[in-house]
mmCIF file of C-alpha atoms in Angstrom:
data_model
loop_
_atom_site.group_PDB
_atom_site.id
_atom_site.type_symbol
_atom_site.label_atom_id
_atom_site.label_comp_id
_atom_site.label_asym_id
_atom_site.label_seq_id
_atom_site.Cartn_x
_atom_site.Cartn_y
_atom_site.Cartn_z
ATOM 1 C CA MET A 1 29.682 -4.314 -16.393
ATOM 2 C CA ALA A 2 26.460 -2.703 -17.393
ATOM 3 C CA ARG A 3 25.547 0.275 -15.641
ATOM 4 C CA LEU A 4 21.726 1.218 -14.212
ATOM 5 C CA GLY A 5 21.250 4.891 -15.491
ATOM 6 C CA PHE A 6 19.283 7.295 -14.641
ATOM 7 C CA SER A 7 16.673 7.704 -17.577
ATOM 8 C CA VAL A 8 13.892 5.626 -19.630
ATOM 9 C CA GLU A 9 16.430 5.358 -22.510
ATOM 10 C CA GLU A 10 19.216 3.996 -20.123
ATOM 11 C CA LEU A 11 16.847 1.525 -18.190
ATOM 12 C CA LEU A 12 14.338 0.067 -20.790
ATOM 13 C CA PRO A 13 17.196 -2.168 -22.120
ATOM 14 C CA MET A 14 17.994 -3.432 -18.129
ATOM 15 C CA ALA A 15 14.499 -4.137 -17.722
ATOM 16 C CA ARG A 16 12.622 -7.499 -17.884
ATOM 17 C CA GLY A 17 10.934 -7.668 -21.530
ATOM 18 C CA GLY A 18 8.201 -10.759 -21.583
ATOM 19 C CA GLY A 19 8.608 -14.402 -20.197
ATOM 20 C CA ALA A 20 9.323 -15.205 -16.904
ATOM 21 C CA LEU A 21 9.442 -12.909 -13.573
ATOM 22 C CA ARG A 22 13.268 -12.401 -12.646
ATOM 23 C CA MET A 23 15.066 -10.090 -10.092
ATOM 24 C CA GLY A 24 17.193 -8.825 -12.735
ATOM 25 C CA LEU A 25 19.133 -7.358 -10.171
ATOM 26 C CA VAL A 26 22.923 -5.954 -10.635
ATOM 27 C CA ALA A 27 25.478 -4.748 -8.405
ATOM 28 C CA LEU A 28 26.189 -0.856 -7.835
ATOM 29 C CA GLY A 29 29.018 1.125 -6.552
ATOM 30 C CA GLU A 30 28.208 3.707 -3.866
ATOM 31 C CA ASP A 31 28.080 6.306 -6.181
ATOM 32 C CA GLU A 32 25.411 4.828 -8.121
ATOM 33 C CA TRP A 33 22.872 4.420 -5.377
ATOM 34 C CA LEU A 34 21.116 7.684 -5.810
ATOM 35 C CA GLN A 35 20.831 9.849 -8.566
ATOM 36 C CA PRO A 36 23.149 12.741 -8.362
ATOM 37 C CA ASP A 37 21.116 15.871 -9.581
ATOM 38 C CA PRO A 38 17.587 15.472 -7.822
ATOM 39 C CA ASP A 39 14.848 18.048 -8.551
ATOM 40 C CA LEU A 40 14.442 18.730 -5.211
ATOM 41 C CA ALA A 41 11.655 21.481 -5.519
ATOM 42 C CA ALA A 42 9.600 18.484 -7.354
ATOM 43 C CA ARG A 43 10.201 16.020 -4.256
ATOM 44 C CA LYS A 44 9.086 18.937 -1.905
ATOM 45 C CA THR A 45 5.912 19.554 -3.980
ATOM 46 C CA ALA A 46 4.835 15.777 -3.903
ATOM 47 C CA PHE A 47 4.927 15.322 -0.370
ATOM 48 C CA ASP A 48 3.343 18.717 0.973
ATOM 49 C CA ALA A 49 0.433 17.939 -1.327
ATOM 50 C CA HIS A 50 0.036 14.304 -0.422
ATOM 51 C CA PRO A 51 1.154 14.051 3.255
ATOM 52 C CA ASP A 52 -0.605 10.444 3.038
ATOM 53 C CA SER A 53 2.631 9.644 1.197
ATOM 54 C CA VAL A 54 4.355 8.850 4.196
ATOM 55 C CA GLN A 55 3.446 5.845 6.139
ATOM 56 C CA LEU A 56 5.467 4.527 9.185
ATOM 57 C CA THR A 57 5.106 2.270 12.002
ATOM 58 C CA PRO A 58 7.003 2.251 15.123
ATOM 59 C CA LEU A 59 9.518 0.086 13.885
ATOM 60 C CA ALA A 60 10.577 2.563 11.276
ATOM 61 C CA ARG A 61 11.518 5.307 13.798
ATOM 62 C CA ALA A 62 15.140 3.495 14.296
ATOM 63 C CA ALA A 63 15.717 2.684 10.701
ATOM 64 C CA GLY A 64 14.683 6.434 9.354
ATOM 65 C CA GLU A 65 16.884 8.066 11.469
ATOM 66 C CA GLU A 66 20.021 6.233 10.781
ATOM 67 C CA LEU A 67 18.890 6.365 7.020
ATOM 68 C CA ALA A 68 18.577 10.013 7.279
ATOM 69 C CA ALA A 69 21.948 10.156 9.309
ATOM 70 C CA MET A 70 23.560 8.372 6.312
ATOM 71 C CA LEU A 71 22.325 11.008 3.677
ATOM 72 C CA GLY A 72 23.527 13.812 5.941
ATOM 73 C CA VAL A 73 19.999 14.960 6.781
ATOM 74 C CA ALA A 74 17.307 15.369 9.657
ATOM 75 C CA GLY A 75 13.697 14.290 9.966
ATOM 76 C CA GLY A 76 14.095 10.349 9.565
ATOM 77 C CA LEU A 77 12.249 8.977 6.870
ATOM 78 C CA LEU A 78 10.641 11.470 5.692
ATOM 79 C CA GLY A 79 13.890 14.117 5.745
ATOM 80 C CA ALA A 80 15.810 11.153 3.550
ATOM 81 C CA ALA A 81 12.991 10.984 0.847
ATOM 82 C CA ARG A 82 12.794 14.822 0.710
ATOM 83 C CA SER A 83 16.553 15.101 0.183
ATOM 84 C CA ALA A 84 16.717 12.639 -2.705
ATOM 85 C CA TRP A 85 14.643 11.961 -6.086
ATOM 86 C CA GLU A 86 13.854 8.686 -5.086
ATOM 87 C CA ASP A 87 10.853 7.619 -3.309
ATOM 88 C CA MET A 88 12.042 5.334 0.100
ATOM 89 C CA CYS A 89 10.875 2.117 1.871
ATOM 90 C CA LEU A 90 12.110 0.409 4.675
ATOM 91 C CA LEU A 91 11.575 -3.170 5.084
ATOM 92 C CA LEU A 92 12.407 -5.242 8.585
ATOM 93 C CA PRO A 93 11.277 -8.792 9.501
ATOM 94 C CA CYS A 94 9.074 -9.387 12.148
ATOM 95 C CA ALA A 95 10.984 -8.729 15.560
ATOM 96 C CA GLU A 96 9.559 -11.891 17.271
ATOM 97 C CA ALA A 97 11.554 -14.021 14.721
ATOM 98 C CA PRO A 98 13.789 -12.253 12.449
ATOM 99 C CA ASP A 99 15.619 -15.273 11.169
ATOM 100 C CA ILE A 100 12.607 -16.718 9.443
ATOM 101 C CA SER A 101 10.058 -14.090 9.631
ATOM 102 C CA PRO A 102 9.533 -12.545 5.629
ATOM 103 C CA TYR A 103 10.117 -8.933 5.613
ATOM 104 C CA ARG A 104 7.491 -6.298 5.579
ATOM 105 C CA LEU A 105 7.223 -2.950 4.792
ATOM 106 C CA VAL A 106 7.407 -1.076 7.987
ATOM 107 C CA GLY A 107 7.794 2.613 6.877
ATOM 108 C CA ALA A 108 7.193 4.340 3.101
ATOM 109 C CA ALA A 109 7.841 7.785 1.960
ATOM 110 C CA VAL A 110 6.702 7.977 -1.456
ATOM 111 C CA GLY A 111 6.163 10.687 -3.315
ATOM 112 C CA PHE A 112 5.945 9.303 -7.063
ATOM 113 C CA PRO A 113 3.866 6.244 -6.812
ATOM 114 C CA THR A 114 3.091 3.847 -9.643
ATOM 115 C CA ASP A 115 -0.505 2.964 -9.105
ATOM 116 C CA TRP A 116 -0.420 1.926 -5.388
ATOM 117 C CA HIS A 117 -1.373 3.677 -1.887
ATOM 118 C CA PRO A 118 1.546 3.243 0.812
ATOM 119 C CA ALA A 119 -1.477 3.515 3.113
ATOM 120 C CA GLN A 120 -2.908 0.200 1.952
ATOM 121 C CA LYS A 121 0.504 -1.458 1.775
ATOM 122 C CA ILE A 122 1.975 -0.487 5.221
ATOM 123 C CA GLY A 123 3.013 -3.545 7.334
ATOM 124 C CA LEU A 124 2.267 -6.195 4.673
ATOM 125 C CA PRO A 125 4.975 -9.019 4.310
ATOM 126 C CA LEU A 126 6.630 -8.817 0.579
ATOM 127 C CA VAL A 127 4.365 -11.639 -0.666
ATOM 128 C CA ALA A 128 1.365 -9.226 0.125
ATOM 129 C CA LEU A 129 2.925 -6.549 -1.452
ATOM 130 C CA HIS A 130 3.593 -8.272 -4.650
ATOM 131 C CA ALA A 131 0.278 -9.953 -4.765
ATOM 132 C CA PRO A 132 -1.149 -8.008 -8.417
ATOM 133 C CA ILE A 133 1.652 -9.264 -9.848
ATOM 134 C CA ASP A 134 1.044 -12.514 -11.200
ATOM 135 C CA GLY A 135 3.677 -15.091 -10.893
ATOM 136 C CA TYR A 136 5.549 -13.391 -8.073
ATOM 137 C CA ALA A 137 4.418 -16.022 -5.304
ATOM 138 C CA ARG A 138 4.993 -19.042 -7.730
ATOM 139 C CA GLN A 139 8.711 -17.922 -9.286
ATOM 140 C CA LEU A 140 9.934 -15.340 -7.375
ATOM 141 C CA ALA A 141 9.058 -15.296 -3.485
ATOM 142 C CA THR A 142 11.497 -17.879 -2.487
ATOM 143 C CA GLY A 143 14.432 -15.949 -4.276
ATOM 144 C CA VAL A 144 13.865 -12.799 -3.153
ATOM 145 C CA ASP A 145 13.442 -13.685 0.700
ATOM 146 C CA HIS A 146 16.527 -16.052 0.424
ATOM 147 C CA PHE A 147 17.968 -12.731 -1.136
ATOM 148 C CA MET A 148 16.856 -10.272 1.319
ATOM 149 C CA ALA A 149 18.142 -12.618 4.054
ATOM 150 C CA GLN A 150 21.886 -12.888 2.885
ATOM 151 C CA LEU A 151 22.142 -9.186 1.738
ATOM 152 C CA ARG A 152 25.083 -7.613 3.682
ATOM 153 C CA PRO A 153 25.656 -3.829 4.649
ATOM 154 C CA GLY A 154 27.713 -2.263 2.141
ATOM 155 C CA ARG A 155 26.223 -4.144 -0.923
ATOM 156 C CA ILE A 156 24.121 -2.096 -3.030
ATOM 157 C CA PHE A 157 22.075 -3.879 -5.499
ATOM 158 C CA GLY A 158 19.604 -2.499 -8.575
ATOM 159 C CA ARG A 159 16.953 -3.449 -10.635
ATOM 160 C CA CYS A 160 14.555 -1.686 -13.029
ATOM 161 C CA ASN A 161 10.980 -2.136 -14.700
ATOM 162 C CA TRP A 162 8.836 -0.484 -17.111
ATOM 163 C CA PHE A 163 5.195 0.540 -17.705
ATOM 164 C CA VAL A 164 2.967 2.082 -20.147
ATOM 165 C CA SER A 165 0.844 5.464 -18.967
ATOM 166 C CA PRO A 166 -1.076 8.230 -20.365
ATOM 167 C CA THR A 167 0.414 10.847 -18.318
ATOM 168 C CA PRO A 168 3.988 12.419 -17.849
ATOM 169 C CA ALA A 169 2.873 12.755 -14.239
ATOM 170 C CA LEU A 170 5.432 11.381 -11.825
ATOM 171 C CA ARG A 171 2.670 10.583 -9.521
ATOM 172 C CA TRP A 172 0.371 8.056 -11.491
ATOM 173 C CA ILE A 173 -2.341 6.527 -9.139
ATOM 174 C CA ASP A 174 -5.296 5.411 -12.015
ATOM 175 C CA THR A 175 -8.653 5.254 -10.941
ATOM 176 C CA ASP A 176 -10.337 4.429 -14.206
ATOM 177 C CA PRO A 177 -10.592 1.254 -15.913
ATOM 178 C CA PRO A 178 -7.790 0.513 -18.442
ATOM 179 C CA GLU A 179 -10.443 1.185 -21.443
ATOM 180 C CA ALA A 180 -11.040 4.499 -20.509
ATOM 181 C CA THR A 181 -7.493 5.625 -19.227
ATOM 182 C CA PHE A 182 -5.979 5.119 -22.910
ATOM 183 C CA ALA A 183 -9.334 5.597 -24.937
ATOM 184 C CA HIS A 184 -7.572 8.724 -26.334
ATOM 185 C CA VAL A 185 -4.703 6.741 -28.124
ATOM 186 C CA THR A 186 -4.516 5.921 -31.679
ATOM 187 C CA ALA A 187 -1.884 4.688 -33.603
ATOM 188 C CA ASP A 188 -1.057 7.980 -35.388
ATOM 189 C CA ASN A 189 -0.909 9.939 -31.848
ATOM 190 C CA ALA A 190 0.959 7.229 -29.838
ATOM 191 C CA GLY A 191 4.399 8.897 -29.735
ATOM 192 C CA GLU A 192 2.896 12.035 -28.041
ATOM 193 C CA THR A 193 0.163 10.395 -25.840
ATOM 194 C CA LEU A 194 1.829 7.262 -24.553
ATOM 195 C CA PHE A 195 4.556 7.509 -21.404
ATOM 196 C CA VAL A 196 7.439 5.005 -21.077
ATOM 197 C CA ARG A 197 7.741 4.900 -16.962
ATOM 198 C CA CYS A 198 10.155 3.170 -15.624
ATOM 199 C CA GLU A 199 11.386 2.449 -12.092
ATOM 200 C CA ARG A 200 15.112 2.203 -10.959
ATOM 201 C CA GLN A 201 14.733 0.425 -7.722
ATOM 202 C CA THR A 202 18.070 -0.539 -5.417
ATOM 203 C CA LEU A 203 18.061 -2.316 -2.128
ATOM 204 C CA ARG A 204 20.889 -2.109 0.902
ATOM 205 C CA ARG A 205 20.882 -2.695 4.019
ATOM 206 C CA LEU A 206 21.678 -0.411 6.948
ATOM 207 C CA PRO A 207 24.396 -1.519 9.029
ATOM 208 C CA GLN A 208 23.051 -0.664 12.801
ATOM 209 C CA THR A 209 19.278 -1.496 12.459
ATOM 210 C CA ARG A 210 19.665 -3.927 9.806
ATOM 211 C CA ALA A 211 16.789 -2.660 8.330
ATOM 212 C CA ILE A 212 16.708 -2.859 4.060
ATOM 213 C CA VAL A 213 16.127 0.292 2.401
ATOM 214 C CA PHE A 214 14.365 -0.079 -0.857
ATOM 215 C CA THR A 215 14.376 3.101 -3.136
ATOM 216 C CA ILE A 216 12.213 3.740 -6.544
ATOM 217 C CA GLY A 217 13.602 6.329 -8.692
ATOM 218 C CA VAL A 218 10.846 7.191 -11.459
ATOM 219 C CA TYR A 219 11.609 8.311 -14.915
ATOM 220 C CA VAL A 220 9.250 9.193 -17.630
ATOM 221 C CA THR A 221 9.265 10.297 -21.394
ATOM 222 C CA PRO A 222 6.962 10.322 -23.931
ATOM 223 C CA LEU A 223 6.918 7.055 -26.426
ATOM 224 C CA GLY A 224 8.266 9.434 -29.174
ATOM 225 C CA ALA A 225 11.100 10.882 -27.687
ATOM 226 C CA LEU A 226 12.581 7.176 -27.410
ATOM 227 C CA SER A 227 15.525 5.659 -29.748
ATOM 228 C CA GLY A 228 14.141 3.419 -32.323
ATOM 229 C CA ALA A 229 16.068 0.393 -30.869
ATOM 230 C CA ASN A 230 14.108 1.144 -27.366
ATOM 231 C CA VAL A 231 10.502 1.727 -29.154
ATOM 232 C CA ALA A 232 11.039 -1.975 -30.808
ATOM 233 C CA ARG A 233 12.346 -3.114 -27.445
ATOM 234 C CA LEU A 234 8.878 -2.020 -25.806
ATOM 235 C CA ASP A 235 6.893 -3.488 -28.664
ATOM 236 C CA ALA A 236 8.678 -6.786 -28.221
ATOM 237 C CA SER A 237 8.191 -6.778 -24.680
ATOM 238 C CA LEU A 238 4.276 -6.247 -24.898
ATOM 239 C CA LYS A 239 3.891 -8.927 -27.317
ATOM 240 C CA THR A 240 5.733 -11.597 -25.049
ATOM 241 C CA ILE A 241 4.745 -10.601 -21.325
ATOM 242 C CA PRO A 242 2.003 -13.460 -19.969
ATOM 243 C CA GLU A 243 -1.649 -12.683 -20.205
ATOM 244 C CA PRO A 244 -2.389 -12.133 -16.692
ATOM 245 C CA GLU A 245 0.398 -9.141 -16.491
ATOM 246 C CA ALA A 246 -0.577 -7.589 -19.868
ATOM 247 C CA LEU A 247 -4.145 -7.487 -18.416
ATOM 248 C CA ARG A 248 -3.126 -6.009 -15.625
ATOM 249 C CA ARG A 249 -1.107 -3.499 -17.251
ATOM 250 C CA GLY A 250 -4.359 -2.883 -19.509
ATOM 251 C CA ALA A 251 -2.084 -3.530 -22.402
ATOM 252 C CA ALA A 252 -4.946 -4.527 -24.742
ATOM 253 C CA CYS A 253 -5.744 -0.983 -24.855
ATOM 254 C CA PHE A 254 -2.466 0.334 -26.223
ATOM 255 C CA ALA A 255 -0.728 -2.676 -27.529
ATOM 256 C CA ALA A 256 -1.610 -2.644 -31.022
ATOM 257 C CA GLN A 257 -1.205 1.248 -30.985
ATOM 258 C CA VAL A 258 2.596 0.875 -29.675
ATOM 259 C CA SER A 259 3.333 -1.754 -32.400
ATOM 260 C CA ALA A 260 1.866 0.391 -35.185
ATOM 261 C CA TYR A 261 3.796 3.588 -34.294
ATOM 262 C CA ALA A 262 6.856 0.802 -33.822
ATOM 263 C CA SER A 263 6.148 0.143 -37.538
ATOM 264 C CA ARG A 264 5.846 3.058 -38.732
ATOM 265 C CA ARG A 265 9.073 4.626 -37.065
ATOM 266 C CA ALA A 266 11.130 1.500 -38.349
ATOM 267 C CA SER A 267 9.940 2.182 -42.099
ATOM 268 C CA THR A 268 10.558 5.743 -41.691
ATOM 269 C CA PHE A 269 14.055 5.233 -40.996
ATOM 270 C CA ALA A 270 14.421 2.629 -43.439
ATOM 271 C CA ALA A 271 13.345 4.726 -46.036
ATOM 272 C CA ILE A 272 16.037 7.443 -44.809
#
């Protein structure tokens, strides 16, 4: 069984390439749930600098305490997220109709966001949370809702995705249009100025409150530090992702540079 690693180099082959959206879940063991050697100083810095990274509804209190107790720490959801590398979100259906209501974001402790603000998403159902992702409502929403309803305590599942960013920063919220964000990137400097960012995401249900914990571990590496196989994989993905998704990612502003860099890398290694 393929394992979901803890680096961009390990995660990128497991992520969606092009084509239709897919959940892409793999089963994980307890020892694969969270990164075993987190940089807690970086986590503390992120949360201290951005207190709005934590958003809680009243429904999150009991679930946050249960999660913290599971991790052997105090402080509810924030204490749990400060004790691990992963950002942590709590999902619950509406209390009035738990068997038929879609899951909603009731708590979030997100120190390393990938271009989203927890304050703008708290309380929203999954379809609204994923609204910027073209095809989610048509291709994934029903399957995701079914998976969430059937997820049993003790089972852990993971998946990953990828982004191309102009910065190695773990916290990335872009406020400029992609034309400005990637204006400095050329075919010659793409290996040093572009960074591949992977989110290692996991899902598990808490046994007492029945909340679902969604964790997000962020890993970033320069394009030039990836293996040739992963550079080629990224290039192929950029050429085959649907146009609306390419537009959302600003791919038109860096895909040609990635392709030129990938060709150059391939030619260099072929000549050795």
